[in-house]
Amino acid sequence: MMRRMRNIVILTGAGISAESGLKTFRDNDGLWEQHAIEDVATPQAFARDPALVYRFYNARRAQLQQQAVKPNLAHHAVARLQKEWRQGTVTLVTQNVDDLHERAGCSNVLHMHGELLSQRCCRSNQAVYCKEPFDATSRCQCCDPPSPVRPDIVWFGEMPMHMDRIEKALYNADVFVAIGTSGQVYPAAGFVAMASQCGAHAVELNLKASDTNTLFDEHDYGPATVVVPRFVERMLKEN
Ligand code: APR
């Protein structure tokens, strides 16, 4: 039984966007099968071969904007929970760099690993919306003289964003829900333990058991477009 439920923290991973046509990282045929992390997703890779790194993220940014890529029923269900939950807060933390949560109508999405539709000034760290391709010749608008820009992505070895707000939300959570994440990448993989230690009821929604599945109180395994709407429906009935 759940204790009185007020505050909900939802953590999403690549699995929630899989049925929208975006590849996950570690499943069969995932992104990290086709590209080595150390070639495209580390600060060292960017220093060694920036053209390759820009190309990798330009391609992903372009793919995200293809007409066929749209939010699915799971993104919409999360947005519905945020809008209709009256008892407390619904904090949405995502490891995803796509904008499908926003397109589904979610608000205040905490993108802990950055955003594809954004570029960041290498000097000031200021991020600005950007849906076009960019490369080593591109410059920011915030510095004088203008500085180079990089993908607004948190690479391996860099600090995730919004950790203060995320930790506060986990501390105050009554329910913690992890959706479509393999539990292989920290600090996100450690959120279930943090939330549980603070008394939250932990729910895993995934196609299959994640690496951290034993830490959850409850599981529902199936495609996100099925299990997430089912979970939201149940929560709102208890609302
Ligand atoms: N519905 C629900 N879950 C799914 C679906 C689906 N249709 N398809 C796949 N999954 C699940 C898989 O079972 C797996 O547990 O989604 C998870 C995807 O895991 P990863 O590919 O490891 O993605 P994620 O957990 O988001 O990766 C974390 O690692 O590479 C970095 O920065 C990158 O943000 C990413 C982080």
PDB file of C-alpha atoms in Angstrom, residues 60-62 64-65 97-99 103 114-119 128-132 134 152-153:
ATOM      1  CA  ARG A  60      20.046  13.074 -34.316  1.00  0.00           C
ATOM      2  CA  ARG A  61      18.618  16.613 -34.277  1.00  0.00           C
ATOM      3  CA  ALA A  62      17.437  16.196 -37.868  1.00  0.00           C
ATOM      4  CA  LEU A  64      13.990  14.247 -34.128  1.00  0.00           C
ATOM      5  CA  GLN A  65      12.377  16.771 -36.478  1.00  0.00           C
ATOM      6  CA  VAL A  97      17.541  14.899 -25.021  1.00  0.00           C
ATOM      7  CA  ASP A  98      14.494  14.862 -27.306  1.00  0.00           C
ATOM      8  CA  ASP A  99      11.588  17.310 -26.916  1.00  0.00           C
ATOM      9  CA  ARG A 103       5.451  18.443 -27.447  1.00  0.00           C
ATOM     10  CA  GLY A 114      20.781  18.361 -21.945  1.00  0.00           C
ATOM     11  CA  GLU A 115      18.731  18.949 -25.072  1.00  0.00           C
ATOM     12  CA  LEU A 116      19.206  18.207 -28.760  1.00  0.00           C
ATOM     13  CA  LEU A 117      17.366  21.341 -29.892  1.00  0.00           C
ATOM     14  CA  SER A 118      19.828  23.600 -28.133  1.00  0.00           C
ATOM     15  CA  GLN A 119      23.402  24.768 -28.608  1.00  0.00           C
ATOM     16  CA  VAL A 128      20.031  28.822 -26.848  1.00  0.00           C
ATOM     17  CA  TYR A 129      17.310  27.084 -28.831  1.00  0.00           C
ATOM     18  CA  CYS A 130      18.620  25.747 -32.121  1.00  0.00           C
ATOM     19  CA  LYS A 131      16.945  23.396 -34.552  1.00  0.00           C
ATOM     20  CA  GLU A 132      19.460  23.777 -37.407  1.00  0.00           C
ATOM     21  CA  PHE A 134      25.845  23.579 -36.595  1.00  0.00           C
ATOM     22  CA  ASP A 152      23.999  21.189 -25.355  1.00  0.00           C
ATOM     23  CA  ILE A 153      24.467  17.592 -24.284  1.00  0.00           C
TER      24      ILE A 153
END
